[in-house]
Structure formats: C-alpha cells, structure tokens
mmCIF file of C-alpha atoms in Angstrom:
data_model
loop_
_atom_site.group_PDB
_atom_site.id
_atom_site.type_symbol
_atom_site.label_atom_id
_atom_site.label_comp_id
_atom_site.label_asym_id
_atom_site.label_seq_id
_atom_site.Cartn_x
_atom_site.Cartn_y
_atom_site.Cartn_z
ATOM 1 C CA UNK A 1 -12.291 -59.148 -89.615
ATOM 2 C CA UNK A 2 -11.458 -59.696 -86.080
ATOM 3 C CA UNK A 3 -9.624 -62.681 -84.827
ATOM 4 C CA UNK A 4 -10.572 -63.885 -82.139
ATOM 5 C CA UNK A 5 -9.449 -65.354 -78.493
ATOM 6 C CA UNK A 6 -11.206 -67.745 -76.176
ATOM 7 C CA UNK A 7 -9.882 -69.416 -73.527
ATOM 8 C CA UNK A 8 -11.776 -71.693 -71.152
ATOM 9 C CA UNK A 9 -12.375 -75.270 -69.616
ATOM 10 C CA UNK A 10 -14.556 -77.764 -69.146
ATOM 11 C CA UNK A 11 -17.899 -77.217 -67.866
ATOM 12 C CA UNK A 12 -17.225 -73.296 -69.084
ATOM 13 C CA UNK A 13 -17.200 -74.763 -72.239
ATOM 14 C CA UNK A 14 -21.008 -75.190 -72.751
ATOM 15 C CA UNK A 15 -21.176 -71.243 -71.140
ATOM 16 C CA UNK A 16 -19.110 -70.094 -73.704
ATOM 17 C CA UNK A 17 -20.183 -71.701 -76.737
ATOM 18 C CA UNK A 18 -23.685 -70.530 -75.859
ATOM 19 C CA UNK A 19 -21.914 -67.094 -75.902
ATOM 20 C CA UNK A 20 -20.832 -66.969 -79.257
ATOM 21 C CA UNK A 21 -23.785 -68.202 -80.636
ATOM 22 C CA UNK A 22 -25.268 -65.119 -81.681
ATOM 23 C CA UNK A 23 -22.005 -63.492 -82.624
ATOM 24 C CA UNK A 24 -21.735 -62.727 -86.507
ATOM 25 C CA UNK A 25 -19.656 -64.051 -89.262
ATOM 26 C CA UNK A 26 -17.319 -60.942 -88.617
ATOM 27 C CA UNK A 27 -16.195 -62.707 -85.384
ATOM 28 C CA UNK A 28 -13.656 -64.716 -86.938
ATOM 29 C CA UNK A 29 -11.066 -66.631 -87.615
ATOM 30 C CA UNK A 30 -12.049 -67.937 -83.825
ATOM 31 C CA UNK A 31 -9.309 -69.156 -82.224
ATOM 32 C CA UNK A 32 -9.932 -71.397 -78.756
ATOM 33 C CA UNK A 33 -8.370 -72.181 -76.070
ATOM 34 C CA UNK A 34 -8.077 -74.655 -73.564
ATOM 35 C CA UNK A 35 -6.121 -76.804 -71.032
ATOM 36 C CA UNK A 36 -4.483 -79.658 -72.584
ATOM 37 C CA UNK A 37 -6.146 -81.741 -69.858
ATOM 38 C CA UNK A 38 -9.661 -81.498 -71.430
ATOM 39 C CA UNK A 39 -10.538 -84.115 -73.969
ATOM 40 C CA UNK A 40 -14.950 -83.219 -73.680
ATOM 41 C CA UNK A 41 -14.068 -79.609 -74.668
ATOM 42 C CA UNK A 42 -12.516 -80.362 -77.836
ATOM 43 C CA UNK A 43 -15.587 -82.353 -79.084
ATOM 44 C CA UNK A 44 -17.865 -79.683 -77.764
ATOM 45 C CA UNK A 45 -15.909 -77.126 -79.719
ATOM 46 C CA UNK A 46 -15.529 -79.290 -83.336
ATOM 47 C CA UNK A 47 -19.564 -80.056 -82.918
ATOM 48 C CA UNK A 48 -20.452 -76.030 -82.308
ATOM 49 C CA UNK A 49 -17.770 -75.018 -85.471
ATOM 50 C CA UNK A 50 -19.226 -78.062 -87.539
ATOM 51 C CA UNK A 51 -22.952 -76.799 -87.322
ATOM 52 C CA UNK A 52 -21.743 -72.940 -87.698
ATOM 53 C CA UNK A 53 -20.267 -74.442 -91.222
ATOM 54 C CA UNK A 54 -23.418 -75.614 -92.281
ATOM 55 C CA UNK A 55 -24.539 -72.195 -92.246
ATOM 56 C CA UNK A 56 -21.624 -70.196 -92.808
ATOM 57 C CA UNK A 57 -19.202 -71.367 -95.236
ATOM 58 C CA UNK A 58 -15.871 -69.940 -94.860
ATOM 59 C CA UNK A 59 -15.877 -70.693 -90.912
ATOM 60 C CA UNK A 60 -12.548 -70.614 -89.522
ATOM 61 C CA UNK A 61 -11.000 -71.837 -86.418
ATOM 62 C CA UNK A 62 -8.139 -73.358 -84.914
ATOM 63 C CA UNK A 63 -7.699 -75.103 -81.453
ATOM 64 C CA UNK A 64 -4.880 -74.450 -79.153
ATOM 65 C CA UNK A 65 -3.632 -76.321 -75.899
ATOM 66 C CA UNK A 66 -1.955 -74.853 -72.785
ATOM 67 C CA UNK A 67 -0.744 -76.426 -69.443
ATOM 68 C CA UNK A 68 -3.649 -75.999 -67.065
ATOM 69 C CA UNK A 69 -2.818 -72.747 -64.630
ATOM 70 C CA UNK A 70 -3.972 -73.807 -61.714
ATOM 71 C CA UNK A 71 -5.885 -77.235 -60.432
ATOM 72 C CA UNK A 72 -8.887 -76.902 -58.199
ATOM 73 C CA UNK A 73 -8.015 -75.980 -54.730
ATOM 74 C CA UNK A 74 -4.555 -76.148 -55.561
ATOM 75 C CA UNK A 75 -2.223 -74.308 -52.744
ATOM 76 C CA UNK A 76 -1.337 -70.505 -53.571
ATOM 77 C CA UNK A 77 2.078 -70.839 -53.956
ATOM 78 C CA UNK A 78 2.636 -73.783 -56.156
ATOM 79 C CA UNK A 79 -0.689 -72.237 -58.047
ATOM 80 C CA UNK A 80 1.721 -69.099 -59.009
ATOM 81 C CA UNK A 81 4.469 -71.195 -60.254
ATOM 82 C CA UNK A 82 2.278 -73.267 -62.985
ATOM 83 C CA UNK A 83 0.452 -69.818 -63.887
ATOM 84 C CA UNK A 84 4.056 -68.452 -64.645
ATOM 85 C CA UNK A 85 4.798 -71.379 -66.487
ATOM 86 C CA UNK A 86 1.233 -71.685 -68.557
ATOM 87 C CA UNK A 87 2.301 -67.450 -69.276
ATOM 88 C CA UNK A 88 5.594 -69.491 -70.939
ATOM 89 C CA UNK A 89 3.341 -70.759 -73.029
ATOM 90 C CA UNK A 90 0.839 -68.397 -73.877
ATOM 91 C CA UNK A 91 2.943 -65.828 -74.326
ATOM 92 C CA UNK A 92 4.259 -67.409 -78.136
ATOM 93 C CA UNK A 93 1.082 -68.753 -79.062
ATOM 94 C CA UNK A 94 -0.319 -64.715 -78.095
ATOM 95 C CA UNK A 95 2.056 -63.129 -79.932
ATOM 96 C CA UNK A 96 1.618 -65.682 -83.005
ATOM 97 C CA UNK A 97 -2.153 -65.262 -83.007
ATOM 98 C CA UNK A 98 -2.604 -61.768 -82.276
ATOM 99 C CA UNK A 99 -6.036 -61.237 -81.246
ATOM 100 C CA UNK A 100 -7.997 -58.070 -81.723
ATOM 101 C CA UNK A 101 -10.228 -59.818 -78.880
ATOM 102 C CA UNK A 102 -10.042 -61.613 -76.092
ATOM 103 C CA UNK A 103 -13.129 -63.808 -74.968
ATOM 104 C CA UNK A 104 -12.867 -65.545 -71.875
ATOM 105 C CA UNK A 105 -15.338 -66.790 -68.892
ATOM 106 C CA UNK A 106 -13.442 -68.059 -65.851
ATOM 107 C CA UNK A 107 -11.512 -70.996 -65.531
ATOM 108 C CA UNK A 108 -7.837 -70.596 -64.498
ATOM 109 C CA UNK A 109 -6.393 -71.186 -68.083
ATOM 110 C CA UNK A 110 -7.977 -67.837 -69.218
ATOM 111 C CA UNK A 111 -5.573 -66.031 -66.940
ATOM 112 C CA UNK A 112 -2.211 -66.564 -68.309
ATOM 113 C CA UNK A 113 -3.788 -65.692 -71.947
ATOM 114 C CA UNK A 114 -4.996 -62.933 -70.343
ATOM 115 C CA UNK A 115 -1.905 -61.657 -68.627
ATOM 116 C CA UNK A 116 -0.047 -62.230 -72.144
ATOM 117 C CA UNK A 117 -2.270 -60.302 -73.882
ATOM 118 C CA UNK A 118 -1.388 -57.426 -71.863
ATOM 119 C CA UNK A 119 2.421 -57.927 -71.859
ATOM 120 C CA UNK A 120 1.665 -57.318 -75.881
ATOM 121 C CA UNK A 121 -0.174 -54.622 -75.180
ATOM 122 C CA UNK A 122 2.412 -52.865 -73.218
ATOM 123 C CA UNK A 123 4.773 -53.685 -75.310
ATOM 124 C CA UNK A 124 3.212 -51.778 -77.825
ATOM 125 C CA UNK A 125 3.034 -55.424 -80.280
ATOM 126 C CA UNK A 126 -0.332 -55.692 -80.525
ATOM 127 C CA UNK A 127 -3.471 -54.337 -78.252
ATOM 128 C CA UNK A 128 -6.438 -56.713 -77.827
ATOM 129 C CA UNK A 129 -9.823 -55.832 -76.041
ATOM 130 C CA UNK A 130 -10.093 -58.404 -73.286
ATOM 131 C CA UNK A 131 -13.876 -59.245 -72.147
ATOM 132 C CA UNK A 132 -14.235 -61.286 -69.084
ATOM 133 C CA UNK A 133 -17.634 -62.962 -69.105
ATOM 134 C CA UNK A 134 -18.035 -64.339 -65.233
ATOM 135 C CA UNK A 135 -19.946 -67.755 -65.173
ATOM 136 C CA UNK A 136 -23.635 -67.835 -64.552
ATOM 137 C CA UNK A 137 -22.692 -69.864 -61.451
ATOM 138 C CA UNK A 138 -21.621 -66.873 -59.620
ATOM 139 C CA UNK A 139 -24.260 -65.086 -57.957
ATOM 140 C CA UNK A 140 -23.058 -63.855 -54.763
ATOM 141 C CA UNK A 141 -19.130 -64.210 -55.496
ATOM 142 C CA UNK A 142 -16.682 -63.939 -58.201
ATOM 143 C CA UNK A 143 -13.882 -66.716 -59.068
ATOM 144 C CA UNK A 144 -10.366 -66.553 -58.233
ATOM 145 C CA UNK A 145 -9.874 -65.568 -62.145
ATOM 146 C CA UNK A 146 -12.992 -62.851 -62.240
ATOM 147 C CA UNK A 147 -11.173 -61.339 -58.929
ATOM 148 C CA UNK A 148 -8.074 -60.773 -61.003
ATOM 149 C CA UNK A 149 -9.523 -59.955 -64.375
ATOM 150 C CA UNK A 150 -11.790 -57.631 -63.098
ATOM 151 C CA UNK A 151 -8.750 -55.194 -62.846
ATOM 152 C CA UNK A 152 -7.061 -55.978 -65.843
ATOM 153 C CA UNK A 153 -10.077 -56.705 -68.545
ATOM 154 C CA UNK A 154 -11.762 -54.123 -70.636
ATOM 155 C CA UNK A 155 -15.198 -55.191 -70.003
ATOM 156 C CA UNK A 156 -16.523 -57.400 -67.001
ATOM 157 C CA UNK A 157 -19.778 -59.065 -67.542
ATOM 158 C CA UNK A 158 -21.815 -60.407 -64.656
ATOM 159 C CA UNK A 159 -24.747 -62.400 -65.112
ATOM 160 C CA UNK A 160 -26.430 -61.672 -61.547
ATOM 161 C CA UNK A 161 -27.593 -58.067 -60.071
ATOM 162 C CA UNK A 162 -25.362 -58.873 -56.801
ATOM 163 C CA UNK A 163 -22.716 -58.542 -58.332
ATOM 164 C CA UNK A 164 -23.031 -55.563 -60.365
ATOM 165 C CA UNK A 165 -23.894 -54.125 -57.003
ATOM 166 C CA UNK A 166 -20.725 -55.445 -55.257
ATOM 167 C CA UNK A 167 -18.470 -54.827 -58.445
ATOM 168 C CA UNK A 168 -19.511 -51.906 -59.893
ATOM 169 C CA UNK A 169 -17.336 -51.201 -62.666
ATOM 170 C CA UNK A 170 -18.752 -54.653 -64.450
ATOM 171 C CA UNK A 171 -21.150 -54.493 -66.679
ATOM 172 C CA UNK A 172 -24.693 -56.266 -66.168
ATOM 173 C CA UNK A 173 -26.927 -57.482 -69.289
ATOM 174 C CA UNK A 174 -29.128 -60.219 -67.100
ATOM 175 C CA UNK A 175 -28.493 -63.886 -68.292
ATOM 176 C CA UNK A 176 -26.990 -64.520 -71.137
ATOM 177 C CA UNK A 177 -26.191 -68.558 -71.542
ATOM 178 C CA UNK B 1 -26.103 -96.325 -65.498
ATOM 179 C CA UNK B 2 -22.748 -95.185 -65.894
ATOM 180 C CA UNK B 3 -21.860 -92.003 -67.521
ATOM 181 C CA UNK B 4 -23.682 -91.198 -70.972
ATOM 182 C CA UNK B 5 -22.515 -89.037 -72.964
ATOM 183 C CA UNK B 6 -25.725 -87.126 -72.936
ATOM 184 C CA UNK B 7 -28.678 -86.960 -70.927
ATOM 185 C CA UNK B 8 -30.642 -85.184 -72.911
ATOM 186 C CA UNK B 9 -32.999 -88.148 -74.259
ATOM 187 C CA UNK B 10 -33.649 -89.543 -70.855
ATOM 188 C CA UNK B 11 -34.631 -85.089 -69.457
ATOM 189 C CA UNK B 12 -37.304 -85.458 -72.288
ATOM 190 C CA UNK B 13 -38.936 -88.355 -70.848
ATOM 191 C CA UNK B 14 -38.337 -87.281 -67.073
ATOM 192 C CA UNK B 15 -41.568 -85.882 -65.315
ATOM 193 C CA UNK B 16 -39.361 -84.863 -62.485
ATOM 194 C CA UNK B 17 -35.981 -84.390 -61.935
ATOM 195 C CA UNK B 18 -33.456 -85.051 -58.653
ATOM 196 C CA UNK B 19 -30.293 -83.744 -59.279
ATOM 197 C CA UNK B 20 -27.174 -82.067 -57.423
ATOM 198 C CA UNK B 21 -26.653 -78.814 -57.607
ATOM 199 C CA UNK B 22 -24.537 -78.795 -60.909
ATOM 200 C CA UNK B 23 -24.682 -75.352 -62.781
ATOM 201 C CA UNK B 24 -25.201 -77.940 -65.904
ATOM 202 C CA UNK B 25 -27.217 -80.368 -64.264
ATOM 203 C CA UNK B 26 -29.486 -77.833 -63.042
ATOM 204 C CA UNK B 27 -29.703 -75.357 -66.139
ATOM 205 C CA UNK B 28 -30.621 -78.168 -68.185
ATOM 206 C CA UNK B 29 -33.187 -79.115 -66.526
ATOM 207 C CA UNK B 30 -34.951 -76.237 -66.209
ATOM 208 C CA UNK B 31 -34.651 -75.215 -70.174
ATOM 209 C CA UNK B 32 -36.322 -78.642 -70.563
ATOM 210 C CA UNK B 33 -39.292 -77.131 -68.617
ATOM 211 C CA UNK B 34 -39.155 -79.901 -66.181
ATOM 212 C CA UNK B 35 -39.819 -79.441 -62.530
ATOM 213 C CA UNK B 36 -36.402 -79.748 -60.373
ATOM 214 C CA UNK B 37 -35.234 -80.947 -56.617
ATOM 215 C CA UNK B 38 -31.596 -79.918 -56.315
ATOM 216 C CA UNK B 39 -30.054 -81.653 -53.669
ATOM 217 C CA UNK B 40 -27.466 -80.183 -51.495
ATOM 218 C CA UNK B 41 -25.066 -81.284 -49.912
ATOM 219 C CA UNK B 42 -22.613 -78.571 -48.111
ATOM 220 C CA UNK B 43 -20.009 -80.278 -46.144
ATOM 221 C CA UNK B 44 -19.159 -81.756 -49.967
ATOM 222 C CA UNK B 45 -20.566 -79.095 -52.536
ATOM 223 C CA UNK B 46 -18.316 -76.407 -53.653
ATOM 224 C CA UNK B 47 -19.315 -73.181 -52.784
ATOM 225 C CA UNK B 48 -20.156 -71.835 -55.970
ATOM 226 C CA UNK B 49 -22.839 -74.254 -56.847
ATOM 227 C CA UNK B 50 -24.829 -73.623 -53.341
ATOM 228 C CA UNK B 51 -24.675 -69.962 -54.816
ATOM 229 C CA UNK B 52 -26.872 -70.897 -58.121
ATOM 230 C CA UNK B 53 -28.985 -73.267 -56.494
ATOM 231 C CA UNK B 54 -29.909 -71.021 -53.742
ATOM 232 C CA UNK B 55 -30.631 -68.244 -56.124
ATOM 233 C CA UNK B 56 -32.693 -70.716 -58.104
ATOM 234 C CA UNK B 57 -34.641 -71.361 -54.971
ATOM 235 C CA UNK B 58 -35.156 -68.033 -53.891
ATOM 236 C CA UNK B 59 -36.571 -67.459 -57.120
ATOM 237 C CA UNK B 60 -38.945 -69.684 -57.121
ATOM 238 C CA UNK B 61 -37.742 -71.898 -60.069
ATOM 239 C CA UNK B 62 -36.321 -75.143 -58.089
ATOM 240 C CA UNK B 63 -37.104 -77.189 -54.812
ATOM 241 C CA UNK B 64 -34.318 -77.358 -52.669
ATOM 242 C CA UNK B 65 -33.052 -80.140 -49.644
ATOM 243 C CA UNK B 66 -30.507 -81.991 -48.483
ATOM 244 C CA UNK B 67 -30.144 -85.621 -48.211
ATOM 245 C CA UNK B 68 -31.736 -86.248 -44.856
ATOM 246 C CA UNK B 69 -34.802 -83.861 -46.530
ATOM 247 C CA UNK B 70 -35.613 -85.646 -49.305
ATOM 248 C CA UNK B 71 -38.192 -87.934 -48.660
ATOM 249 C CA UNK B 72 -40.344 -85.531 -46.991
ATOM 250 C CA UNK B 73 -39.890 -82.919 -49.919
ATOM 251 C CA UNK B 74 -40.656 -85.785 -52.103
ATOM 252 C CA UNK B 75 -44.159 -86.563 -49.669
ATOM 253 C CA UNK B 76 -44.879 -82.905 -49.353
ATOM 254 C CA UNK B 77 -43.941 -80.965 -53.153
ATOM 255 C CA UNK B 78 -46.305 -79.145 -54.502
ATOM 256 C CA UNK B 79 -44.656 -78.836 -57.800
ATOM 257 C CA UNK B 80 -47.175 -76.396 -59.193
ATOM 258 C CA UNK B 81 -45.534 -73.389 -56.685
ATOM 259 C CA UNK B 82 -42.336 -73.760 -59.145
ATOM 260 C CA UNK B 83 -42.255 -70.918 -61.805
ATOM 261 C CA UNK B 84 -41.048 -71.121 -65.303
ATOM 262 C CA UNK B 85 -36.980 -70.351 -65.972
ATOM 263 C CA UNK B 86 -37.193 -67.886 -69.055
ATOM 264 C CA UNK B 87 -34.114 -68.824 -71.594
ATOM 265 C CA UNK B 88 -30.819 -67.447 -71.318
ATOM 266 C CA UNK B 89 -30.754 -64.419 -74.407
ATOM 267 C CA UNK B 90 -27.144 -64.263 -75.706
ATOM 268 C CA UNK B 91 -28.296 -62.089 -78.411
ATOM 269 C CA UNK B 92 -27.817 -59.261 -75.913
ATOM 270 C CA UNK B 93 -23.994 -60.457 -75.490
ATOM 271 C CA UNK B 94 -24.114 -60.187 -79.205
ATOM 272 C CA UNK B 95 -25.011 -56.655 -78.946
ATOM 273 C CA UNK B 96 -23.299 -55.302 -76.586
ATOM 274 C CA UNK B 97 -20.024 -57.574 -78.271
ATOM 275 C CA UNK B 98 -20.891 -55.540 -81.558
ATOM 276 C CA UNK B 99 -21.076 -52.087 -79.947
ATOM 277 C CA UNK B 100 -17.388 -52.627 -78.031
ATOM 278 C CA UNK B 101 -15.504 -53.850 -81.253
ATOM 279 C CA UNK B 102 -17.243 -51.214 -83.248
ATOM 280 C CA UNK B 103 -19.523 -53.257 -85.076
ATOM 281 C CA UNK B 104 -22.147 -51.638 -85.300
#
C-alpha cells in the first residue's frame, strides 16, 4: 500500500483528478492537498472519492489545507517569505503523513510540500518519490513551480513535445488529462 | 447568466462555441466534439493560455481571433477545416505511475 501525496489548486484540480483516474486501488490511502483559499477544489475532490467508493469499497482519503505559497503575479520577494512560511506548515503535516509518493501538477502550493518532502528525505525520516506532472497548458514554457521541481522531482512529466525537447531530462507520454 | 456551476448541459446543446482561451473552457469543448472560436485577447490573457490556444490552432483543432476579428471569422468559418481532438489517455500515466513505484 502506498500512501499517497497530492498537492494542487484550483483549475489544476480537474488536471489532476483526471490523473488519478486510472490509478489502482493500491494507490491509497490518497491524501490531497490544497490551499486553504479554494472552496471548488474541495467539492471536486469529495465528488471524484465519492464515485471511486461506489466502485471500490475501502477508499480512503483525507483532505489537508495549507496557506497558499505564492498569489498570482505576486512580487519575488514577498513570494519567498509566504513559501517559507507555507514550508512551516507542510513540514508537520509531511512528516505526519509520510508519503511513499508525491503527486503534484503545478500550482505554487505543491512547492513547499515538495521542498518538505525532501527535508525528510535528507534527513533520512522518510524518502518519498516526487512526480511533477506539468499542466497541459504549458506548451512552449514551464511554470514558475515546473522550473523549480524540475531539479528537485524524481520524474517530470510534460504533456507537449516542446518541452521534452527544451527539458530533456522530463519525461514525455503525449496527453494525458 | 451568471456563473453556473456547470456548463456542461448548455456544451451539449451548443452547435458552436465562443469562448476565451481557458485551458478548461477550451478542453471542454473540444471533448464535447463541438466546433470552437477561442478568442484572444493578449494585452489581458496570461501567457500561458495564448500557449494552448495557439497550439490548438496550429493543430488544426480550434479557430482562433481576437476581439476586433470576430465578426469576420464568424462571416468567413468554414468549420468543416477543424479536425477532431482525440481524448486525453491517462491510462498511460497509470502505467508509467505503476512501473516507477514498482507496481508492476
């Protein structure tokens, strides 16, 4: 049994869930993730776990929220104070859960889960394989979070052959949402 | 019309669809199998939504134009030119998700 990590947002919400649709009963307990400013995501979230049940029946999952990292085009500076701050409180909630994965596709919140993750790793407290899944929205680019995680993640999945040109350490399956 | 909390009854209906250039909006739309005009709009648009819809263009699968455009796109479409969108296959996530954890 692997428990697993997923941390996300908002319209990566919808990516995500699509993502774990095909993942097997072993995948679990599932454990998500999210900023405590998104009230859509939880619904989203109860209505994927509530139709799983109906197929599965010992589906298990908890929901978790974090202080957002980072706030769209918010300046650099203040943006690394709240991500220190969110890694305050990921860092607990990490070390409680202790994932054996790590699921994430993009938005700021999945960095400081991320980032604590690896501080457990180091630390020799518990080693989790972190995939980075980058949203299908990004063709040409990646996000400010798949710039970062791209260094630090175990597997980076683009969903666009530019990329897996440009980056070529990720890892390119064509579309999957 | 306000927000709703879903769409999805009124995309059934639709025989054509205007929409920004919304990853959501736009994917949507196109698993519907309904022909699609994404309007852009770049002084406003983020940049990583001009990314998909550009790619959708150049692929064949969306019209594109910008406000001023619009009515002549709407005059001159020919929506026939626009090729299906083939579904998303997150069993291959699955997959390659089963191999790394040792799954398999």
């Amino acid at each position: 049994l692997t428990a697993v990590y997923f941390a996300f947002t908002g319209g990566h919400t919808t990516e995500i869930l699509r993502l774990l649709s095909c993942l097997s009963e072993s995948y679990s307990p599932r454990h998500y993730i999210f900023a405590d400013s998104d009230k859509m995501s939880e619904a989203k979230i109860r209505s994927f776990e509530q139709k799983r049940s109906e197929t599965f029946s010992n589906s298990q999952f908890t929901l978790d929220r974090i202080p957002r990292s980072r706030e769209v085009r918010q300046s650099w500076t203040s943006s690394v104070v709240t991500t220190l701050y969110s890694i305050l409180y990921s860092l607990p909630l990490t070390y409680k859960l202790k994932p054996d994965l790590i699921l994430c596709n993009g938005p700021g919140t999945c960095v400081p889960v991320c980032i604590s993750a690896l501080l457990l790793g180091l630390l020799g407290i518990k080693r989790a394989i972190i995939v980075y899944v980058e949203s299908i929205c990004r063709v040409e680019t990646l996000s400010l979070s798949g710039k970062i995680l791209y260094h630090f993640s175990d597997y980076f999945i683009v969903q666009w052959p530019d990329l897996k040109e440009k980056y070529p350490k990720s890892v390119y399956l064509g579309r999957i949402v | 019309f306000r927000f709703k909390d879903s769409l999805a009854e009124d995309l059934r209906k639709a025989d054509l669809v205007i929409s920004h250039a919304g990853a959501g909006s736009c994917l949507e739309t196109l698993e519907e199998g309904k022909p699609l005009i994404v309007v852009t709009n770049e002084k406003l648009m983020n940049n990583h939504q001009l990314e998909l819809a550009k790619q959708l263009h150049r692929d064949g699968h969306v019209l594109c134009c910008n406000c001023s455009t619009l009515v002549e796109t709407l005059r001159s479409m020919d929506l026939s030119t626009l090729k299906p969108f083939p579904p998303g296959q997150p069993e291959k996530f699955a997959l390659f998700l089963d191999k790394v954890v040792g799954f398999q």
